[in-house]
Coordinates of C-alpha atoms and ligand atoms in Angstrom, one line a residue:
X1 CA -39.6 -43.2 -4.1
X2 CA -42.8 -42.6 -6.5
X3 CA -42.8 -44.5 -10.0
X4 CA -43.0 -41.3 -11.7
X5 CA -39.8 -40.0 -10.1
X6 CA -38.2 -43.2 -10.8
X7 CA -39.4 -43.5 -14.4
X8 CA -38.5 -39.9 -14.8
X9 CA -35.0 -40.5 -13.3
X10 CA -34.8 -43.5 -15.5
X11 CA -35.7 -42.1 -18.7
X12 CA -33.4 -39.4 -18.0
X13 CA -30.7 -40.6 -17.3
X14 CA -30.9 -43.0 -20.0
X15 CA -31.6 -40.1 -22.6
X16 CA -28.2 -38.5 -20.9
X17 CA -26.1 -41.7 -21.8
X18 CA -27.3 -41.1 -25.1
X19 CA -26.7 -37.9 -25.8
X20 CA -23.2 -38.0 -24.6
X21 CA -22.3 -41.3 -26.0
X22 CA -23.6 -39.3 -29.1
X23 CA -21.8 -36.2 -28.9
X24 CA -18.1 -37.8 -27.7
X25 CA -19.1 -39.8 -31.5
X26 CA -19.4 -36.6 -33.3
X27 CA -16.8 -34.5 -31.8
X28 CA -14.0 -37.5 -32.2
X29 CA -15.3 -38.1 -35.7
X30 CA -15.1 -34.3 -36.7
X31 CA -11.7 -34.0 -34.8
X32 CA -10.6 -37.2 -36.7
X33 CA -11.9 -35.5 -39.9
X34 CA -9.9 -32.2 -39.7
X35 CA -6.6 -34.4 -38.4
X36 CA -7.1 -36.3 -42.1
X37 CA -7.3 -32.9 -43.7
X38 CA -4.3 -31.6 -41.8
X39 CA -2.2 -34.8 -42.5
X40 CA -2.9 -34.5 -46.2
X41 CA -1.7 -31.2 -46.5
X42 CA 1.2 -31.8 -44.6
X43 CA 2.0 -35.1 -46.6
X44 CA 2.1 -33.2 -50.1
X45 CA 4.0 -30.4 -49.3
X46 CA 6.8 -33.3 -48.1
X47 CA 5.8 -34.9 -51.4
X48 CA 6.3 -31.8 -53.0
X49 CA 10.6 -31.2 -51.6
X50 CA 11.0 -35.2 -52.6
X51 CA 9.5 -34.8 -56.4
X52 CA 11.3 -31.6 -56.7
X53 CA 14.6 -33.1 -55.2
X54 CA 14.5 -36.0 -57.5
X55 CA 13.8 -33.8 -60.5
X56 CA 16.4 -31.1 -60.1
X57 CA 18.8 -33.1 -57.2
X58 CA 18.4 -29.8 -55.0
X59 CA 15.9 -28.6 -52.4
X60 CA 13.3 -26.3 -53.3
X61 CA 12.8 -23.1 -51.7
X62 CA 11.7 -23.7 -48.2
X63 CA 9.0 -20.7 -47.9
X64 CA 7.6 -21.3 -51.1
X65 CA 5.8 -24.5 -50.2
X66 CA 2.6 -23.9 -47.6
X67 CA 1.0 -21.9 -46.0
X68 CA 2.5 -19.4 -43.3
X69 CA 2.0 -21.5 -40.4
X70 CA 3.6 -24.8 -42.6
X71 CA 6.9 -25.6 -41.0
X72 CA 9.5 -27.0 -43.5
X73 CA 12.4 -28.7 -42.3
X74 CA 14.7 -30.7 -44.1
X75 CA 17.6 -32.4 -41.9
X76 CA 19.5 -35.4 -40.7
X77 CA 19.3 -37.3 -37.0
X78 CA 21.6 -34.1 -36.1
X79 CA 21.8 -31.4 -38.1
X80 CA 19.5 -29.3 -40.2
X81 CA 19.9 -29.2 -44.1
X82 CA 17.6 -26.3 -45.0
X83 CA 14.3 -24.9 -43.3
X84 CA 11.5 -22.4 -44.1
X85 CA 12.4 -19.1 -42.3
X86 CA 9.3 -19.8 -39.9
X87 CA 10.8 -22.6 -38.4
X88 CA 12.3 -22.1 -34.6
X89 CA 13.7 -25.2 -33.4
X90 CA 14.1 -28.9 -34.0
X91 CA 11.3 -31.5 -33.7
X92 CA 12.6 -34.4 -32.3
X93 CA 12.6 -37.3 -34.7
X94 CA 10.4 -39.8 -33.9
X95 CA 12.0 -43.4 -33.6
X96 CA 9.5 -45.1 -36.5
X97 CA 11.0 -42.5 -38.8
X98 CA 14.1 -43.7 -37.4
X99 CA 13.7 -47.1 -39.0
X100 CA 12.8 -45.8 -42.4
X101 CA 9.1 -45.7 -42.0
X102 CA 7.0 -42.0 -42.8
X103 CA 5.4 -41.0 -39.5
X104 CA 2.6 -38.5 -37.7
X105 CA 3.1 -37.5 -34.9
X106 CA 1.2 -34.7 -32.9
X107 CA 3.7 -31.9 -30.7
X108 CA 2.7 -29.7 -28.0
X109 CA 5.4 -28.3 -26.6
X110 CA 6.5 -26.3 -29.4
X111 CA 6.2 -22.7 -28.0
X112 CA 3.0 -24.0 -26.5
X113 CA 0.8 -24.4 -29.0
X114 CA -0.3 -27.6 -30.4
X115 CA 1.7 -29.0 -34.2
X116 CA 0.8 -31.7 -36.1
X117 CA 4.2 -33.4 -37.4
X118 CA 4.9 -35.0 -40.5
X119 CA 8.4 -36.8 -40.9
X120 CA 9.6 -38.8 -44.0
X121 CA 13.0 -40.5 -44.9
X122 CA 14.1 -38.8 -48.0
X123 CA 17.7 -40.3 -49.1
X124 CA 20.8 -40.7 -47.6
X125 CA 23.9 -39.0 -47.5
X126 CA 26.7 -41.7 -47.1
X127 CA 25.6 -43.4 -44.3
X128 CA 23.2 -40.0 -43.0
X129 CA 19.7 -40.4 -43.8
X130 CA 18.0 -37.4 -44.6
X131 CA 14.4 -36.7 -43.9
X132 CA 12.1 -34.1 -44.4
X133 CA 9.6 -32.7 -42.2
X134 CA 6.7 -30.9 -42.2
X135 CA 4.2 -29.4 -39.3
X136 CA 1.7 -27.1 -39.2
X137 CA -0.1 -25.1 -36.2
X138 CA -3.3 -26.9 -34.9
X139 CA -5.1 -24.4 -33.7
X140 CA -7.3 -23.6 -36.1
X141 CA -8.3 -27.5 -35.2
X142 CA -8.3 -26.6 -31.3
X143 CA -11.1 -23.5 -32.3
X144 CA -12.9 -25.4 -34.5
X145 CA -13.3 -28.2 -31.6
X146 CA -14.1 -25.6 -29.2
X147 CA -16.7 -24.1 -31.9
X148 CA -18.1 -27.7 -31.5
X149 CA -17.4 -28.8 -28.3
X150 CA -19.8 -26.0 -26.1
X151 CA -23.0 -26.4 -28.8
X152 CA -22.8 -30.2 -27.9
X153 CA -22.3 -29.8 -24.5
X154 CA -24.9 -26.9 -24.6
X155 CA -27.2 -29.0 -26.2
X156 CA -26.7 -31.9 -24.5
X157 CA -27.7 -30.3 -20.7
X158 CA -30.8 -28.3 -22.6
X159 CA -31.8 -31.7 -24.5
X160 CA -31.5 -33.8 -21.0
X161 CA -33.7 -30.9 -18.6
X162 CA -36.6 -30.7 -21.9
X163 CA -36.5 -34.8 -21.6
X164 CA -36.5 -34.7 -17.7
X165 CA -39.6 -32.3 -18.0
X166 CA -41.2 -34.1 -20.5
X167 CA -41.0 -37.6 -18.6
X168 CA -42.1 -35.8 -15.4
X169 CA -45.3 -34.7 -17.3
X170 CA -45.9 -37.6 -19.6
X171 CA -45.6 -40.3 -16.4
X172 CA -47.9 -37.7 -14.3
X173 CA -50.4 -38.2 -16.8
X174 CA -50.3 -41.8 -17.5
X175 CA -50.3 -42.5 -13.2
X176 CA -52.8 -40.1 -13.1
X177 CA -55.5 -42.9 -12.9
X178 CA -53.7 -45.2 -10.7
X179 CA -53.4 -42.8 -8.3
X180 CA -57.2 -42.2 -8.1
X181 CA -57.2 -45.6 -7.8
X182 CA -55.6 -45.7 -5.0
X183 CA -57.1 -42.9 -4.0
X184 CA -60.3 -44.5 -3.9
X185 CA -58.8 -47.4 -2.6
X186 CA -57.8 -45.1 0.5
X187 CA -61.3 -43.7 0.6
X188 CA -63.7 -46.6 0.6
X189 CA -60.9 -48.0 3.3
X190 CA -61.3 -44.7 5.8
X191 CA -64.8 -44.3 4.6
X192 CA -66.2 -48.6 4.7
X193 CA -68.7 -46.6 1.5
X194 CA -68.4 -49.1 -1.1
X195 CA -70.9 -46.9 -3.5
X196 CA -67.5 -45.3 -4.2
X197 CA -66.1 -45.6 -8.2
X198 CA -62.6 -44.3 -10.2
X199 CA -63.9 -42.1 -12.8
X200 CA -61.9 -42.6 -15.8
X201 CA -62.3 -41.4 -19.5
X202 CA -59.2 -42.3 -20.8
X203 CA -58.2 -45.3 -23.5
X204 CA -58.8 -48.8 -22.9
X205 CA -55.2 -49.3 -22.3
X206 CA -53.4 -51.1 -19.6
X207 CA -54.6 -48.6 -17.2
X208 CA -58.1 -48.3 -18.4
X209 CA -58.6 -52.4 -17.8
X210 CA -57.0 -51.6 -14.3
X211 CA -59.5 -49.4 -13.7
X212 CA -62.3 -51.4 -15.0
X213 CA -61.2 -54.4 -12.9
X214 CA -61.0 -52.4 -10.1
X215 CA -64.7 -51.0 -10.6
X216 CA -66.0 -54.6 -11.4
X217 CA -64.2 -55.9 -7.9
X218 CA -66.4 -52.7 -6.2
X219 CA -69.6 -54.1 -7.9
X220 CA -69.0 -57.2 -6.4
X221 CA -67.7 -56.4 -3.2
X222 CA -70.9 -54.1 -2.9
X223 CA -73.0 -57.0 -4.1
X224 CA -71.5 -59.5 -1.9
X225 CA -71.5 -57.2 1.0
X226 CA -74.9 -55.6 0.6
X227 CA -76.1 -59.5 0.4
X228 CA -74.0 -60.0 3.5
X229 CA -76.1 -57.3 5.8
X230 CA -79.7 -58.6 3.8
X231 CA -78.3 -62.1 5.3
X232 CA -77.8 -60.9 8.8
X233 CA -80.7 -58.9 8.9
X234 CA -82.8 -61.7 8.3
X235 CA -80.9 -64.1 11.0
X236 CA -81.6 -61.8 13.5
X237 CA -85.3 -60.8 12.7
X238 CA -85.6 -64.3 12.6
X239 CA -84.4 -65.2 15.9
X240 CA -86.2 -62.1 17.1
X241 CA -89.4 -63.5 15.9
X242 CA -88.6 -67.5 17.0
X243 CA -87.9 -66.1 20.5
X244 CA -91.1 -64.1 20.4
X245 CA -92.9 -67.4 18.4
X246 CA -91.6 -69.7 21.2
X247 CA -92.3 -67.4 24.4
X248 CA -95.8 -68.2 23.9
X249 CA -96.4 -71.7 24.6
X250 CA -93.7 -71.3 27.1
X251 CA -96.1 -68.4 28.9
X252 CA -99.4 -70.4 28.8
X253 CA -97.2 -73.7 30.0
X254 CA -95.6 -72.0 32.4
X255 CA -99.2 -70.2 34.0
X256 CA -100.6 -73.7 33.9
X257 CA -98.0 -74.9 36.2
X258 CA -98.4 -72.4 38.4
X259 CA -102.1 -72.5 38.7
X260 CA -101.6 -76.4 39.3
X261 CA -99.5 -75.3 41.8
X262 CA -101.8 -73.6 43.4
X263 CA -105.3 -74.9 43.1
X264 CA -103.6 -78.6 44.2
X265 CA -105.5 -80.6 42.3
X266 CA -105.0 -82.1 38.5
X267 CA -107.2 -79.8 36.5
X268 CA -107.9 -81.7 33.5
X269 CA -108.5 -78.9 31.3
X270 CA -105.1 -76.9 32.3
X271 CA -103.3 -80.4 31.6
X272 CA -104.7 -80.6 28.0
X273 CA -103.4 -76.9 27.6
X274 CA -100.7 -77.6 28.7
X275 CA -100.1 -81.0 26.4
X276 CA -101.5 -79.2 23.3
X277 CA -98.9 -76.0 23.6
X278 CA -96.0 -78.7 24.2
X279 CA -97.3 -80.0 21.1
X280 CA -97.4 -76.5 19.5
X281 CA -93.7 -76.3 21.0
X282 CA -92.6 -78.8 19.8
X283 CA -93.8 -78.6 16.4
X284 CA -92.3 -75.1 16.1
X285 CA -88.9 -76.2 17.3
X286 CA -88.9 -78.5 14.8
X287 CA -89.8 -76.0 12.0
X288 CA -87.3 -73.6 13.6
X289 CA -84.3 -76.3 13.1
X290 CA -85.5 -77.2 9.5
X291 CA -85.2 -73.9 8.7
X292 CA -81.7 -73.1 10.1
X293 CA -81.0 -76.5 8.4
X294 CA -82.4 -74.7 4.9
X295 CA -80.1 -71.6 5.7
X296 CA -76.9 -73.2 6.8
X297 CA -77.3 -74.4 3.0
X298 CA -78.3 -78.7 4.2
X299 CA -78.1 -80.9 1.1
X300 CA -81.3 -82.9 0.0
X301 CA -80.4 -86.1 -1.0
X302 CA -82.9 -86.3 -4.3
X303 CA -83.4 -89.7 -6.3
X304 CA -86.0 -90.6 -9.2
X305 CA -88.9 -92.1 -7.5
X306 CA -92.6 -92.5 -9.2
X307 CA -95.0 -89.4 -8.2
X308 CA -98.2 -91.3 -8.1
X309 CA -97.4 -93.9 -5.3
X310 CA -96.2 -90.7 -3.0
X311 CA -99.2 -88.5 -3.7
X312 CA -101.1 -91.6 -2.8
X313 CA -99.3 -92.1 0.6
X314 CA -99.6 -88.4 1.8
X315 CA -103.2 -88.4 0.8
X316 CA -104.0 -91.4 2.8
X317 CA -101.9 -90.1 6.1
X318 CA -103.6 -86.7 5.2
X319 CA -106.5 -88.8 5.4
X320 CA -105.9 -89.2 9.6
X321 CA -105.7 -85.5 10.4
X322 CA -108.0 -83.6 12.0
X323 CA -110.7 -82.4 10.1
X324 CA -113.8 -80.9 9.9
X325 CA -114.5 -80.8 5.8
X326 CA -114.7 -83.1 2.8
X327 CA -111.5 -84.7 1.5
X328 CA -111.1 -85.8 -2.2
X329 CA -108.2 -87.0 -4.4
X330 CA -108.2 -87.1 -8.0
X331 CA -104.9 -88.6 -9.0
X332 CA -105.1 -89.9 -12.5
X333 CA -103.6 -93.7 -13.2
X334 CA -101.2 -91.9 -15.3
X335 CA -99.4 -90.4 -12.5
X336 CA -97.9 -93.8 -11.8
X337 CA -96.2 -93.7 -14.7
X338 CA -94.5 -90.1 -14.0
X339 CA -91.3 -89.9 -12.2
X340 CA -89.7 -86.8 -10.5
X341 CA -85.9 -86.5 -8.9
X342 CA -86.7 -85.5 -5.3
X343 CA -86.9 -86.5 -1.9
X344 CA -89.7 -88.7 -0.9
X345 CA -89.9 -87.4 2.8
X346 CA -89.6 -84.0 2.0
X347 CA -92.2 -84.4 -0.9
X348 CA -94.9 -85.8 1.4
X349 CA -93.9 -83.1 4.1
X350 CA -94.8 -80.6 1.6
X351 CA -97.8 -81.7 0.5
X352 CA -98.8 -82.7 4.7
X353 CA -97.8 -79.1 5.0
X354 CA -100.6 -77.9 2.3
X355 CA -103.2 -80.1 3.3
X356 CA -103.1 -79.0 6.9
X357 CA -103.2 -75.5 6.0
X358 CA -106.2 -76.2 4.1
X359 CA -107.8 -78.2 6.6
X360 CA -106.5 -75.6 8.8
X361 CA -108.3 -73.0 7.2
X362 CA -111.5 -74.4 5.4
X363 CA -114.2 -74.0 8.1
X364 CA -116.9 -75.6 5.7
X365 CA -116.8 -77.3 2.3
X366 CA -113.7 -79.3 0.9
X367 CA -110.3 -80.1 0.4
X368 CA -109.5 -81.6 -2.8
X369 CA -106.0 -82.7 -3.9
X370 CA -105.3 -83.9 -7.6
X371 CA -102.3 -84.1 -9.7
X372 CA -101.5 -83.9 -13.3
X373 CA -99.1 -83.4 -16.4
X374 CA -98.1 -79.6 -17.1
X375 CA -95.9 -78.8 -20.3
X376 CA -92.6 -80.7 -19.0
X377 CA -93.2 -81.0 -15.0
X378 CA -96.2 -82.2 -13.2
X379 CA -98.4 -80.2 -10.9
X380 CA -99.8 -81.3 -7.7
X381 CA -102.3 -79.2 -6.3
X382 CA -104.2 -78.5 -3.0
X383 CA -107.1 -76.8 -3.4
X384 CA -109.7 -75.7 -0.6
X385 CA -113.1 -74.0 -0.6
X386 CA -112.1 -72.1 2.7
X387 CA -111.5 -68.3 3.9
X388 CA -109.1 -67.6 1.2
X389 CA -106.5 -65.3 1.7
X390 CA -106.7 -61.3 1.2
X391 CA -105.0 -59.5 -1.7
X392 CA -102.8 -57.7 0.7
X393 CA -101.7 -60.7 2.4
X394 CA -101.5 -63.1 -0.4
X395 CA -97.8 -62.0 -1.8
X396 CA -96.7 -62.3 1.9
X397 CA -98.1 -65.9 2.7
X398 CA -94.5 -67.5 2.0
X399 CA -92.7 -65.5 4.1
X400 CA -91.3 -66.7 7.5
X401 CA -93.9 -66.2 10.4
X402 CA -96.4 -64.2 8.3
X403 CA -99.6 -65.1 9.4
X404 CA -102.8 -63.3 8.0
X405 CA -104.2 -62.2 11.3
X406 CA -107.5 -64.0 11.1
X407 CA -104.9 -66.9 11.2
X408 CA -103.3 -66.0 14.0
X409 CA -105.8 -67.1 16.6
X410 CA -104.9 -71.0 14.9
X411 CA -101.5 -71.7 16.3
X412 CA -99.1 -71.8 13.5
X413 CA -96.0 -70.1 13.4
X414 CA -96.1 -69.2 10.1
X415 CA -93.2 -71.5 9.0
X416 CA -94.8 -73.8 7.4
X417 CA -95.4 -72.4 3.7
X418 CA -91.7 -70.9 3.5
X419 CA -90.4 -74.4 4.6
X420 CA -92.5 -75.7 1.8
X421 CA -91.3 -73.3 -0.7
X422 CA -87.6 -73.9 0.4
X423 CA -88.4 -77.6 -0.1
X424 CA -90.1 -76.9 -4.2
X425 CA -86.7 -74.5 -4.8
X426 CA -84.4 -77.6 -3.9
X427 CA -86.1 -79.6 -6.3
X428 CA -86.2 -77.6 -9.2
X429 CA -89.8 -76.8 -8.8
X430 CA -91.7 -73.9 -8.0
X431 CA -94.9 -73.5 -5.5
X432 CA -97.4 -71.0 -6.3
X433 CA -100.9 -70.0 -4.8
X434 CA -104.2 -68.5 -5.8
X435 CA -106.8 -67.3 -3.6
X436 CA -109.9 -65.1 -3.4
X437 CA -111.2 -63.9 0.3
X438 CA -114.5 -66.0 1.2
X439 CA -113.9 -68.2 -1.7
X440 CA -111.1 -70.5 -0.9
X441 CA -107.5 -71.0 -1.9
X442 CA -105.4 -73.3 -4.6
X443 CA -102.1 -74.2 -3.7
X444 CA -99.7 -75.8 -7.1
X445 CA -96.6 -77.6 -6.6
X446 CA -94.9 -77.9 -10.1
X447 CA -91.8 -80.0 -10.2
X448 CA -90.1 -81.4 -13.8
X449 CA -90.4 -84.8 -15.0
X450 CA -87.7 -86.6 -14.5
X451 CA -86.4 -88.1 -18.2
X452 CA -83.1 -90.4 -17.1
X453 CA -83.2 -94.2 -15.9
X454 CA -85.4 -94.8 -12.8
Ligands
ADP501 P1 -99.1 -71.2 9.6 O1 -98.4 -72.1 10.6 O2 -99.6 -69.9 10.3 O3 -100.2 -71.9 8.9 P2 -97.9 -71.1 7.1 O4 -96.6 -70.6 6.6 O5 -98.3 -72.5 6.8 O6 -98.1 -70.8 8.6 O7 -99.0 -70.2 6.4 C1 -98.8 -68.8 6.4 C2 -100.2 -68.0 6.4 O8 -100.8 -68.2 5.1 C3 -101.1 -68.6 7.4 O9 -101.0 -68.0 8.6 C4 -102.4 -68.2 6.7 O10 -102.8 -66.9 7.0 C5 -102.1 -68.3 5.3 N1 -102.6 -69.6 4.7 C6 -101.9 -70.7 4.4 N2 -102.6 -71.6 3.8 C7 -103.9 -71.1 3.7 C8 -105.1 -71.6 3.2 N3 -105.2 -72.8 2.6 N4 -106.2 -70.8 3.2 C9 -106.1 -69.6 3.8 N5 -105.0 -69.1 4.3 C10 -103.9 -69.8 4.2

């Protein structure tokens, strides 16, 4: 069953309760009113045959007392005294009376119509008390009542159907915006669109938060999910390009072998292919894992440890690379002094990272590394005099396996500088680059100082 039929049923039939709780009030009070009247009436016309019995020691005349309908009767247990001429039989005498007490009593069988009865001990005749009664006709009470009695019950039906009717229309509206809520809700399930939102105008009541919640929880779930797809989208691009990254090597490996094969004799030259692309291989496999390391969120373990020393040591390994240009340092004593919270192997894989890039890529000239204070962090930079990198290629360098295509013909997969970037994000720091084509390229590695207890 819907809320709104169950808040209209509820509403309903609690305003139903009401009313007639309400109108059984009024019509007993009103009916209790007129009985009060009626007994009053009847009371001082009995009032009236006592006074005038004590003052004169005879009755008075019977007719002359009330109205027409007013029944006089003045009598013993058995036998009437006097009587008003309207009178047609006895009432009986009600036991309290009996005992000496004045009593009301109402009659209905008295020609079938409805008398109110008023009996009071009067005096006593020898042993014979005598008692006086008086009744009148209730039916002026009975058509009052009914005058009362349909209005109410009129009223009551038309006030319960306007209430039903108005519930029914007043709970429509207030569901109203859940149940585009759910409506939604039903939608963006059949439909998976999570662009989907509740349009709502009204208050920021109860339902108005509802809505808003629920809005908020679509932001986010369309956040979350469109993240989600960006997520898997990369995976997969990036095993597409690993396979296609790795197939080489394998190819050139695999058509040595075969030539080997063939020819039958140890072709020096094929062997050193062959050793270099396992190198290659194995380099890339490497890069590969520290990458799905990166993405399947691997903590760094980062400590404060003195710059200057580290720069130092990846300079001088640096120092035993391959290659062809000049290589300087110019790492200020003050560097010693400067400590940073990282990771000492990841630090110096970084920097190995830039250096053979810029080896890498500096046919003539030279490679200069130096280090420095910068506002609250230290830069480290690698700086080469090589073939620079183009405009168009330069925002793309730190993506995975972008190579500039005049690179491509030097082996790398183009992991390196995202693995390095990865590496400056864990520790706070950002790496940057600057380059002009022909000129050469500056690499800066800015990390904070670290301010706590070495
Ligand atoms: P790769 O293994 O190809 O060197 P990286 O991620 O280290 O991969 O570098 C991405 C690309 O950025 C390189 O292919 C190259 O085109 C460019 N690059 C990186 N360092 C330099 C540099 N010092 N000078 C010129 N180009 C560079």
């Amino acid at each position: 069953m819907s809320i709104r039929l169950r808040l209209t049923g509820l509403y309903t039939g609690l305003m139903a309760v009401a009313l007639v709780l309400f109108s059984f009030l009024l019509y007993n009070v009103q009916q209790w009113t007129f009985t009060q009247a009626v007994d009053s009436g009847l009371q001082n016309v009995a009032e009236k045959v006592a006074i005038h019995f004590r003052s004169y020691n005879r009755l008075p005349d019977m007719n002359s007392l009330g109205d027409k309908s007013t029944f006089v009767l003045v009598r013993t247990a058995n036998s009437v005294i006097d009587k008003s001429s309207n009178v047609l039989g006895m009432f009986p005498l009600p036991d309290a009376a009996r005992n000496g007490t004045e009593t009301y009593t109402t009659e209905r069988d008295l020609s079938g119509e409805t008398y109110r009865l008023y009996t009071m001990p009067m005096y006593t005749v020898g042993f014979a008390p005598v008692y006086v009664q008086v009744a009148d006709n209730l039916n002026t009470l009975d058509i009052a009542a009914d005058r009362v009695r349909l209005p109410l019950g009129i009223g009551t039906t038309v006030f319960v159907a306007l209430a039903a009717i108005a519930v029914w229309f007043v709970s429509g509206r207030a569901i109203e915006p859940i149940e585009k809520v759910a409506t939604a809700a039903e939608m963006i399930g059949e439909s998976a669109d999570l662009s989907l939102r509740v349009p709502y105008q009204g208050p920021e009541d109860e339902v108005g938060r509802l809505v808003a919640t629920f809005n908020d929880m679509l932001d986010q779930l369309q956040g979350m999910y469109g993240r989600l797809a960006a997520s898997i989208d990369t995976q997969q691009r990036f095993v597409a390009d690993a396979s296609h990254e790795l197939r080489t090597p394998l190819t050139i490996i695999r058509g040595n072998i075969d030539y080997l094969q063939r020819a039958k004799v140890l072709d020096p030259e094929a062997l050193a292919d062959m050793a270099s692309e396992s190198e290659r291989l194995s380099r890339m496999v490497d890069e590969l894992l520290t990458m799905a390391r990166a993405d399947a969120g691997q903590e760094m373990q980062l400590q404060p440890l003195m710059l200057g020393p580290l720069v130092g040591e990846a300079c001088r390994k640096a120092q035993a690379m391959p290659h062809t240009v000049a290589f300087q340092t110019e790492l200020p004593e003050a560097l010693d002094l400067i400590a940073v919270k990282g990771n000492g192997e990841w630090l110096t894989r970084m920097l190995l990272i830039l250096i053979d890039n810029a080896f890498k890529y500096t046919p003539s000239g030279s490679v200069t590394v130096r280090a420095g204070r910068q506002g609250d962090g230290v830069v480290v930079q690698v700086q080469d005099t090589g073939m620079g990198i183009s405009r168009e290629d330069l925002p793309h360098v730190f993506e995975r396996f972008y190579r500039a295509d005049r690179a491509r013909a030097r082996g790398g997969a183009g992991l390196g500088l995202a693995i390095a970037q990865w590496a400056a994000t864990t520790h706070h720091g950002r790496l940057t680059v600057e380059s002009e084509l022909g000129k050469g390229s500056t690499f800066t590695l800015w990390l904070p100082i670290f301010r706590g207890e070495a």
